[in-house]
Amino acid sequence: MTGPGLFIVLEGGDGAGKTTQARLLVDWLTRERGREVVRTFEPGDSLVGKQIRGLLLDPVWGDIDPRAEALLYAADKAQHLFAVVRPALAKGAVVVSDRYVDSMLAYQGAGRVLAVDEVATIARWATEDLRPDLTVLLDVDPDVAVHTKQDQDRVEGAGEAFHQRAREGFLTLAEQDPDRYLVLPARDSVNRIAEQIRARVDQLL
C-alpha cells in the first residue's frame, strides 16, 4: 500500500461479471460510506495504456509472441499505476480496478504457458510490487462465460485450453495467499455476490 487509500481489485475470467460488481461496489462506497472512489481497469485506462490495449486486443495483429505480449501488459501496468492508481491512493481514495497483476500471471503465465515466476518478476518490477488490499476473484467456467461471447477480442478468442489454464492460474494464486482474496462463484446471484464483497470491504474501511 502507498498512501492512505484503499486498493481493491476484481479478477476472473472474461464474462465473469467483474464490470457489474465494480459498478455496484463503487455505488455503495460512494453513497453508503461517503468515500471518494476511483474506478479503473486494465489494460488501457491511461492515455498510453489506451494505445497498448489496442495492440494487445485487436485481432488484426494476429499472433503476438507470448513474451512480447507479457511485456506490453507490464508496460500498461507501470503507466496505469503512475497515471491513475498511485495518485488516487495518495489522496486517500478507494481505487476499484477491473484487473491487475493476477490477470497477467493467469493469462500470460499459465495461459500462454510461460514460467509464472518469471512473469511475476516482470509484473512486480513494473508495479514496484504494489499489492491490492483485497482481490475479489469471480470464478467461472470459461465454457459458460467467454466462449459464449460474440465478437471476441484477440485474447478472448485464444481457445478453450488457454482459458481453462488461466482459470486454474487464478485459483492457484488465491490458494497461495488466502488472506488477501475473496473467491466467489461468478454464477451466484448478482446481489448475493455484491453483499459478500461489501461485507469484506467493510472490514477494511
PDB file of N, CA and C in Angstrom, residues 33-97:
ATOM      1  N   ARG A  33     -20.965   4.825   2.179  1.00  0.00           N
ATOM      2  CA  ARG A  33     -19.795   5.033   3.024  1.00  0.00           C
ATOM      3  C   ARG A  33     -19.152   6.403   2.822  1.00  0.00           C
ATOM      4  N   GLY A  34     -19.636   7.158   1.862  1.00  0.00           N
ATOM      5  CA  GLY A  34     -19.149   8.515   1.662  1.00  0.00           C
ATOM      6  C   GLY A  34     -17.687   8.618   1.276  1.00  0.00           C
ATOM      7  N   ARG A  35     -17.176   7.604   0.600  1.00  0.00           N
ATOM      8  CA  ARG A  35     -15.758   7.587   0.221  1.00  0.00           C
ATOM      9  C   ARG A  35     -15.569   8.118  -1.193  1.00  0.00           C
ATOM     10  N   GLU A  36     -14.444   8.777  -1.385  1.00  0.00           N
ATOM     11  CA  GLU A  36     -14.029   9.129  -2.738  1.00  0.00           C
ATOM     12  C   GLU A  36     -13.515   7.861  -3.405  1.00  0.00           C
ATOM     13  N   VAL A  37     -14.009   7.592  -4.600  1.00  0.00           N
ATOM     14  CA  VAL A  37     -13.672   6.336  -5.270  1.00  0.00           C
ATOM     15  C   VAL A  37     -13.192   6.625  -6.690  1.00  0.00           C
ATOM     16  N   VAL A  38     -12.140   5.935  -7.086  1.00  0.00           N
ATOM     17  CA  VAL A  38     -11.672   5.957  -8.467  1.00  0.00           C
ATOM     18  C   VAL A  38     -11.879   4.570  -9.041  1.00  0.00           C
ATOM     19  N   ARG A  39     -12.729   4.479 -10.042  1.00  0.00           N
ATOM     20  CA  ARG A  39     -12.960   3.205 -10.715  1.00  0.00           C
ATOM     21  C   ARG A  39     -12.103   3.153 -11.971  1.00  0.00           C
ATOM     22  N   THR A  40     -11.381   2.063 -12.146  1.00  0.00           N
ATOM     23  CA  THR A  40     -10.435   1.982 -13.242  1.00  0.00           C
ATOM     24  C   THR A  40     -10.365   0.556 -13.768  1.00  0.00           C
ATOM     25  N   PHE A  41      -9.499   0.322 -14.746  1.00  0.00           N
ATOM     26  CA  PHE A  41      -9.416  -1.003 -15.370  1.00  0.00           C
ATOM     27  C   PHE A  41      -8.073  -1.164 -16.054  1.00  0.00           C
ATOM     28  N   GLU A  42      -7.744  -2.410 -16.350  1.00  0.00           N
ATOM     29  CA  GLU A  42      -6.565  -2.751 -17.145  1.00  0.00           C
ATOM     30  C   GLU A  42      -6.938  -3.804 -18.173  1.00  0.00           C
ATOM     31  N   PRO A  43      -6.283  -3.771 -19.327  1.00  0.00           N
ATOM     32  CA  PRO A  43      -5.358  -2.739 -19.792  1.00  0.00           C
ATOM     33  C   PRO A  43      -6.105  -1.548 -20.385  1.00  0.00           C
ATOM     34  N   GLY A  44      -5.456  -0.375 -20.368  1.00  0.00           N
ATOM     35  CA  GLY A  44      -5.952   0.720 -21.184  1.00  0.00           C
ATOM     36  C   GLY A  44      -6.450   1.967 -20.509  1.00  0.00           C
ATOM     37  N   ASP A  45      -6.462   2.051 -19.167  1.00  0.00           N
ATOM     38  CA  ASP A  45      -7.041   3.237 -18.548  1.00  0.00           C
ATOM     39  C   ASP A  45      -5.986   4.307 -18.263  1.00  0.00           C
ATOM     40  N   SER A  46      -5.254   4.651 -19.295  1.00  0.00           N
ATOM     41  CA  SER A  46      -4.363   5.807 -19.308  1.00  0.00           C
ATOM     42  C   SER A  46      -4.177   6.156 -20.778  1.00  0.00           C
ATOM     43  N   LEU A  47      -3.670   7.340 -21.060  1.00  0.00           N
ATOM     44  CA  LEU A  47      -3.505   7.726 -22.465  1.00  0.00           C
ATOM     45  C   LEU A  47      -2.558   6.776 -23.189  1.00  0.00           C
ATOM     46  N   VAL A  48      -1.448   6.453 -22.533  1.00  0.00           N
ATOM     47  CA  VAL A  48      -0.507   5.495 -23.120  1.00  0.00           C
ATOM     48  C   VAL A  48      -1.131   4.101 -23.142  1.00  0.00           C
ATOM     49  N   GLY A  49      -1.777   3.741 -22.047  1.00  0.00           N
ATOM     50  CA  GLY A  49      -2.378   2.414 -21.955  1.00  0.00           C
ATOM     51  C   GLY A  49      -3.429   2.151 -23.013  1.00  0.00           C
ATOM     52  N   LYS A  50      -4.141   3.193 -23.418  1.00  0.00           N
ATOM     53  CA  LYS A  50      -5.155   3.010 -24.464  1.00  0.00           C
ATOM     54  C   LYS A  50      -4.524   2.518 -25.758  1.00  0.00           C
ATOM     55  N   GLN A  51      -3.344   3.040 -26.074  1.00  0.00           N
ATOM     56  CA  GLN A  51      -2.647   2.589 -27.272  1.00  0.00           C
ATOM     57  C   GLN A  51      -2.148   1.158 -27.108  1.00  0.00           C
ATOM     58  N   ILE A  52      -1.647   0.832 -25.927  1.00  0.00           N
ATOM     59  CA  ILE A  52      -1.171  -0.529 -25.662  1.00  0.00           C
ATOM     60  C   ILE A  52      -2.329  -1.515 -25.744  1.00  0.00           C
ATOM     61  N   ARG A  53      -3.501  -1.128 -25.205  1.00  0.00           N
ATOM     62  CA  ARG A  53      -4.671  -2.001 -25.255  1.00  0.00           C
ATOM     63  C   ARG A  53      -5.030  -2.372 -26.694  1.00  0.00           C
ATOM     64  N   GLY A  54      -4.950  -1.398 -27.585  1.00  0.00           N
ATOM     65  CA  GLY A  54      -5.244  -1.679 -28.987  1.00  0.00           C
ATOM     66  C   GLY A  54      -4.285  -2.700 -29.575  1.00  0.00           C
ATOM     67  N   LEU A  55      -3.005  -2.599 -29.230  1.00  0.00           N
ATOM     68  CA  LEU A  55      -2.021  -3.570 -29.708  1.00  0.00           C
ATOM     69  C   LEU A  55      -2.288  -4.964 -29.157  1.00  0.00           C
ATOM     70  N   LEU A  56      -2.738  -5.026 -27.912  1.00  0.00           N
ATOM     71  CA  LEU A  56      -2.931  -6.312 -27.255  1.00  0.00           C
ATOM     72  C   LEU A  56      -4.191  -7.035 -27.695  1.00  0.00           C
ATOM     73  N   LEU A  57      -5.272  -6.304 -27.881  1.00  0.00           N
ATOM     74  CA  LEU A  57      -6.575  -6.954 -28.013  1.00  0.00           C
ATOM     75  C   LEU A  57      -7.157  -6.971 -29.427  1.00  0.00           C
ATOM     76  N   ASP A  58      -6.703  -6.103 -30.299  1.00  0.00           N
ATOM     77  CA  ASP A  58      -7.281  -6.070 -31.642  1.00  0.00           C
ATOM     78  C   ASP A  58      -6.848  -7.314 -32.422  1.00  0.00           C
ATOM     79  N   PRO A  59      -7.813  -8.125 -32.883  1.00  0.00           N
ATOM     80  CA  PRO A  59      -7.454  -9.352 -33.628  1.00  0.00           C
ATOM     81  C   PRO A  59      -6.672  -9.093 -34.912  1.00  0.00           C
ATOM     82  N   VAL A  60      -6.680  -7.857 -35.400  1.00  0.00           N
ATOM     83  CA  VAL A  60      -5.990  -7.549 -36.652  1.00  0.00           C
ATOM     84  C   VAL A  60      -4.492  -7.837 -36.553  1.00  0.00           C
ATOM     85  N   TRP A  61      -3.921  -7.820 -35.340  1.00  0.00           N
ATOM     86  CA  TRP A  61      -2.490  -8.042 -35.193  1.00  0.00           C
ATOM     87  C   TRP A  61      -2.111  -9.517 -35.260  1.00  0.00           C
ATOM     88  N   GLY A  62      -3.089 -10.398 -35.166  1.00  0.00           N
ATOM     89  CA  GLY A  62      -2.788 -11.826 -35.250  1.00  0.00           C
ATOM     90  C   GLY A  62      -1.985 -12.298 -34.052  1.00  0.00           C
ATOM     91  N   ASP A  63      -1.139 -13.299 -34.257  1.00  0.00           N
ATOM     92  CA  ASP A  63      -0.347 -13.861 -33.166  1.00  0.00           C
ATOM     93  C   ASP A  63       0.730 -12.874 -32.714  1.00  0.00           C
ATOM     94  N   ILE A  64       0.879 -12.764 -31.409  1.00  0.00           N
ATOM     95  CA  ILE A  64       1.952 -11.977 -30.805  1.00  0.00           C
ATOM     96  C   ILE A  64       2.776 -12.922 -29.948  1.00  0.00           C
ATOM     97  N   ASP A  65       4.088 -12.798 -30.019  1.00  0.00           N
ATOM     98  CA  ASP A  65       4.934 -13.652 -29.189  1.00  0.00           C
ATOM     99  C   ASP A  65       4.515 -13.506 -27.722  1.00  0.00           C
ATOM    100  N   PRO A  66       4.339 -14.619 -26.980  1.00  0.00           N
ATOM    101  CA  PRO A  66       3.884 -14.529 -25.594  1.00  0.00           C
ATOM    102  C   PRO A  66       4.739 -13.617 -24.721  1.00  0.00           C
ATOM    103  N   ARG A  67       6.035 -13.586 -24.955  1.00  0.00           N
ATOM    104  CA  ARG A  67       6.888 -12.708 -24.149  1.00  0.00           C
ATOM    105  C   ARG A  67       6.653 -11.245 -24.504  1.00  0.00           C
ATOM    106  N   ALA A  68       6.483 -10.960 -25.767  1.00  0.00           N
ATOM    107  CA  ALA A  68       6.162  -9.591 -26.176  1.00  0.00           C
ATOM    108  C   ALA A  68       4.821  -9.163 -25.576  1.00  0.00           C
ATOM    109  N   GLU A  69       3.855 -10.083 -25.580  1.00  0.00           N
ATOM    110  CA  GLU A  69       2.544  -9.799 -25.001  1.00  0.00           C
ATOM    111  C   GLU A  69       2.678  -9.477 -23.513  1.00  0.00           C
ATOM    112  N   ALA A  70       3.438 -10.283 -22.787  1.00  0.00           N
ATOM    113  CA  ALA A  70       3.622 -10.056 -21.353  1.00  0.00           C
ATOM    114  C   ALA A  70       4.284  -8.707 -21.093  1.00  0.00           C
ATOM    115  N   LEU A  71       5.266  -8.349 -21.903  1.00  0.00           N
ATOM    116  CA  LEU A  71       5.949  -7.072 -21.710  1.00  0.00           C
ATOM    117  C   LEU A  71       5.025  -5.891 -21.994  1.00  0.00           C
ATOM    118  N   LEU A  72       4.148  -6.029 -22.968  1.00  0.00           N
ATOM    119  CA  LEU A  72       3.177  -4.965 -23.236  1.00  0.00           C
ATOM    120  C   LEU A  72       2.212  -4.794 -22.061  1.00  0.00           C
ATOM    121  N   TYR A  73       1.758  -5.906 -21.496  1.00  0.00           N
ATOM    122  CA  TYR A  73       0.893  -5.815 -20.316  1.00  0.00           C
ATOM    123  C   TYR A  73       1.636  -5.163 -19.150  1.00  0.00           C
ATOM    124  N   ALA A  74       2.903  -5.503 -18.978  1.00  0.00           N
ATOM    125  CA  ALA A  74       3.684  -4.903 -17.901  1.00  0.00           C
ATOM    126  C   ALA A  74       3.825  -3.396 -18.106  1.00  0.00           C
ATOM    127  N   ALA A  75       4.048  -2.976 -19.333  1.00  0.00           N
ATOM    128  CA  ALA A  75       4.154  -1.543 -19.624  1.00  0.00           C
ATOM    129  C   ALA A  75       2.849  -0.828 -19.299  1.00  0.00           C
ATOM    130  N   ASP A  76       1.734  -1.442 -19.660  1.00  0.00           N
ATOM    131  CA  ASP A  76       0.433  -0.846 -19.326  1.00  0.00           C
ATOM    132  C   ASP A  76       0.279  -0.678 -17.821  1.00  0.00           C
ATOM    133  N   LYS A  77       0.685  -1.688 -17.066  1.00  0.00           N
ATOM    134  CA  LYS A  77       0.544  -1.619 -15.605  1.00  0.00           C
ATOM    135  C   LYS A  77       1.415  -0.520 -15.011  1.00  0.00           C
ATOM    136  N   ALA A  78       2.635  -0.393 -15.471  1.00  0.00           N
ATOM    137  CA  ALA A  78       3.517   0.641 -14.956  1.00  0.00           C
ATOM    138  C   ALA A  78       2.919   2.028 -15.177  1.00  0.00           C
ATOM    139  N   GLN A  79       2.419   2.277 -16.367  1.00  0.00           N
ATOM    140  CA  GLN A  79       1.832   3.582 -16.676  1.00  0.00           C
ATOM    141  C   GLN A  79       0.514   3.791 -15.932  1.00  0.00           C
ATOM    142  N   HIS A  80      -0.265   2.728 -15.786  1.00  0.00           N
ATOM    143  CA  HIS A  80      -1.544   2.814 -15.071  1.00  0.00           C
ATOM    144  C   HIS A  80      -1.318   3.223 -13.618  1.00  0.00           C
ATOM    145  N   LEU A  81      -0.339   2.617 -12.974  1.00  0.00           N
ATOM    146  CA  LEU A  81      -0.053   2.997 -11.594  1.00  0.00           C
ATOM    147  C   LEU A  81       0.455   4.429 -11.509  1.00  0.00           C
ATOM    148  N   PHE A  82       1.311   4.799 -12.439  1.00  0.00           N
ATOM    149  CA  PHE A  82       1.877   6.146 -12.449  1.00  0.00           C
ATOM    150  C   PHE A  82       0.810   7.211 -12.675  1.00  0.00           C
ATOM    151  N   ALA A  83      -0.094   6.962 -13.626  1.00  0.00           N
ATOM    152  CA  ALA A  83      -1.048   7.998 -14.042  1.00  0.00           C
ATOM    153  C   ALA A  83      -2.358   7.977 -13.265  1.00  0.00           C
ATOM    154  N   VAL A  84      -2.762   6.799 -12.754  1.00  0.00           N
ATOM    155  CA  VAL A  84      -4.110   6.672 -12.173  1.00  0.00           C
ATOM    156  C   VAL A  84      -4.079   6.180 -10.722  1.00  0.00           C
ATOM    157  N   VAL A  85      -3.492   5.026 -10.489  1.00  0.00           N
ATOM    158  CA  VAL A  85      -3.666   4.352  -9.202  1.00  0.00           C
ATOM    159  C   VAL A  85      -2.936   5.059  -8.075  1.00  0.00           C
ATOM    160  N   ARG A  86      -1.641   5.304  -8.220  1.00  0.00           N
ATOM    161  CA  ARG A  86      -0.888   5.900  -7.116  1.00  0.00           C
ATOM    162  C   ARG A  86      -1.370   7.309  -6.758  1.00  0.00           C
ATOM    163  N   PRO A  87      -1.663   8.177  -7.738  1.00  0.00           N
ATOM    164  CA  PRO A  87      -2.193   9.488  -7.360  1.00  0.00           C
ATOM    165  C   PRO A  87      -3.502   9.393  -6.574  1.00  0.00           C
ATOM    166  N   ALA A  88      -4.370   8.448  -6.949  1.00  0.00           N
ATOM    167  CA  ALA A  88      -5.643   8.286  -6.235  1.00  0.00           C
ATOM    168  C   ALA A  88      -5.420   7.785  -4.819  1.00  0.00           C
ATOM    169  N   LEU A  89      -4.547   6.805  -4.641  1.00  0.00           N
ATOM    170  CA  LEU A  89      -4.263   6.285  -3.303  1.00  0.00           C
ATOM    171  C   LEU A  89      -3.626   7.355  -2.419  1.00  0.00           C
ATOM    172  N   ALA A  90      -2.761   8.168  -3.010  1.00  0.00           N
ATOM    173  CA  ALA A  90      -2.055   9.182  -2.236  1.00  0.00           C
ATOM    174  C   ALA A  90      -3.000  10.220  -1.652  1.00  0.00           C
ATOM    175  N   LYS A  91      -4.116  10.472  -2.327  1.00  0.00           N
ATOM    176  CA  LYS A  91      -5.070  11.448  -1.796  1.00  0.00           C
ATOM    177  C   LYS A  91      -6.177  10.796  -0.968  1.00  0.00           C
ATOM    178  N   GLY A  92      -6.034   9.491  -0.704  1.00  0.00           N
ATOM    179  CA  GLY A  92      -6.955   8.808   0.196  1.00  0.00           C
ATOM    180  C   GLY A  92      -8.165   8.188  -0.440  1.00  0.00           C
ATOM    181  N   ALA A  93      -8.187   8.084  -1.756  1.00  0.00           N
ATOM    182  CA  ALA A  93      -9.338   7.497  -2.439  1.00  0.00           C
ATOM    183  C   ALA A  93      -9.311   5.973  -2.347  1.00  0.00           C
ATOM    184  N   VAL A  94     -10.476   5.375  -2.539  1.00  0.00           N
ATOM    185  CA  VAL A  94     -10.566   3.933  -2.734  1.00  0.00           C
ATOM    186  C   VAL A  94     -10.464   3.676  -4.236  1.00  0.00           C
ATOM    187  N   VAL A  95      -9.508   2.885  -4.632  1.00  0.00           N
ATOM    188  CA  VAL A  95      -9.345   2.527  -6.041  1.00  0.00           C
ATOM    189  C   VAL A  95      -9.958   1.150  -6.257  1.00  0.00           C
ATOM    190  N   VAL A  96     -10.896   1.071  -7.194  1.00  0.00           N
ATOM    191  CA  VAL A  96     -11.523  -0.197  -7.568  1.00  0.00           C
ATOM    192  C   VAL A  96     -11.124  -0.487  -9.007  1.00  0.00           C
ATOM    193  N   SER A  97     -10.316  -1.508  -9.200  1.00  0.00           N
ATOM    194  CA  SER A  97      -9.772  -1.801 -10.526  1.00  0.00           C
ATOM    195  C   SER A  97     -10.303  -3.124 -11.068  1.00  0.00           C
TER     196      SER A  97
END
